[in-house]
């Protein structure tokens, strides 16, 4: 369908920047609204095509990490509650790539679980080896996650704040 | 804010006729609305002009997760000291004037928040910067020397038990606030908080009243002298080095060692300088927390200002990635990394000198 969603967003941002912003003159408040709007539109232009595939890839990565940690924790202590919780997350039905809201909800579940694991490992819930392993796996995952999502937020949000 | 309604409100509070002759909201006012009010007070024939500042919570509350009443309480106590601040008149918890949003009224102190020409690349401006920063450290030292207990600041703020406990107290306090206000899980930030815990400085310089939000843009200047300290919502009792480290470029205005030596002679205690690096990284977390706090009202619809989203989503992501990048670094490396890459979320004015 033409113009595409991204094309429309980019043209709207351009119109605001080139036709509206010069017209607001000394009105700082109006100029700020326009700048905020164009910044958010620049973000949306990236987010719309990238959000679902990034979430899908990240969910799969997080699921793999959590499943691996579940196995390791289970091996260490078969009754480990964290391991059981992680296994149930890993068993969840896959979500199709077109369903960004559902992918987002799943992402929040995974991130909550990851946070809990981080806190447990730092608070020495397990042996030194297990704690270090948990932290190592999660830190590597978080680096991959930041790399994956980078284009959605950079450089859109690196300019003037408003 | 409606000029007529404000006139009626002020007349009631001052118990005499007050005519508002000028009303202007300062920009950008991200943390709170600040209204500059020109008035004529008194009956006809015996009127006198007085300028006021009305500070109001924005719709949905401030981005700073600290009640406006707290800032009022700080002003009320400061007014009993020799620290230069505006005279605070009253706090009103839910006036109809501001649709039930809390406000407090204080006198206006004439001056500027950005001394003009300070960042010019001239020998004259460089000399001015030297005097400005020495003025700043002399005045901030007055705050840090204050006997905060005798003025009742311990009644409204938690105080660490010792200089050795100050940084941990600060970290745990804001960690708890972060857990309460954040809009979603942030495992990168969780890791960063453990990084701070692991890299806490050994001790604070002292346990003093701290302003919490200071430097160019935060204080009122006349002829390169501070005539009033402004914006006290982040005031706390803790390590005074934090005020210096977070002074928005003041330490870059002249020779840093000489600036800090001058401060030490004014304050009467020495500074563990390694703490400056720690706070340079800490500032990233603190700013990120505030900006994400402001996103909550945007998400609920109570505050639809678009800047809340650019800051609360966008700048928060920038800071999250910044903190995510320092997790394998020591404090000095992390500080250098953050100082180079961290944008000021509120303005892009260069202070000068780096």
Short mmCIF file of C-alpha atoms in Angstrom, two decimals, chain A residues 143 146 150, chain B residues 188 318-329 334 337-338 341:
data_model
loop_
_atom_site.label_atom_id
_atom_site.label_comp_id
_atom_site.label_asym_id
_atom_site.label_seq_id
_atom_site.Cartn_x
_atom_site.Cartn_y
_atom_site.Cartn_z
CA UNK A 143 24.12 -7.06 25.51
CA UNK A 146 20.51 -3.75 23.60
CA UNK A 150 19.30 -0.03 19.20
CA UNK B 188 19.89 -3.55 32.61
CA UNK B 318 19.60 6.47 25.97
CA UNK B 319 20.52 6.40 29.67
CA UNK B 320 19.68 2.73 29.98
CA UNK B 321 22.08 1.93 27.16
CA UNK B 322 24.69 4.22 28.70
CA UNK B 323 24.49 2.38 32.02
CA UNK B 324 24.42 -0.94 30.21
CA UNK B 325 27.74 -0.05 28.62
CA UNK B 326 29.61 0.60 31.89
CA UNK B 327 28.89 -2.66 33.69
CA UNK B 328 32.35 -4.08 33.02
CA UNK B 329 34.15 -0.80 33.79
CA UNK B 334 32.65 4.60 33.73
CA UNK B 337 32.46 7.28 29.50
CA UNK B 338 29.32 8.85 30.95
CA UNK B 341 28.26 10.64 26.19
#
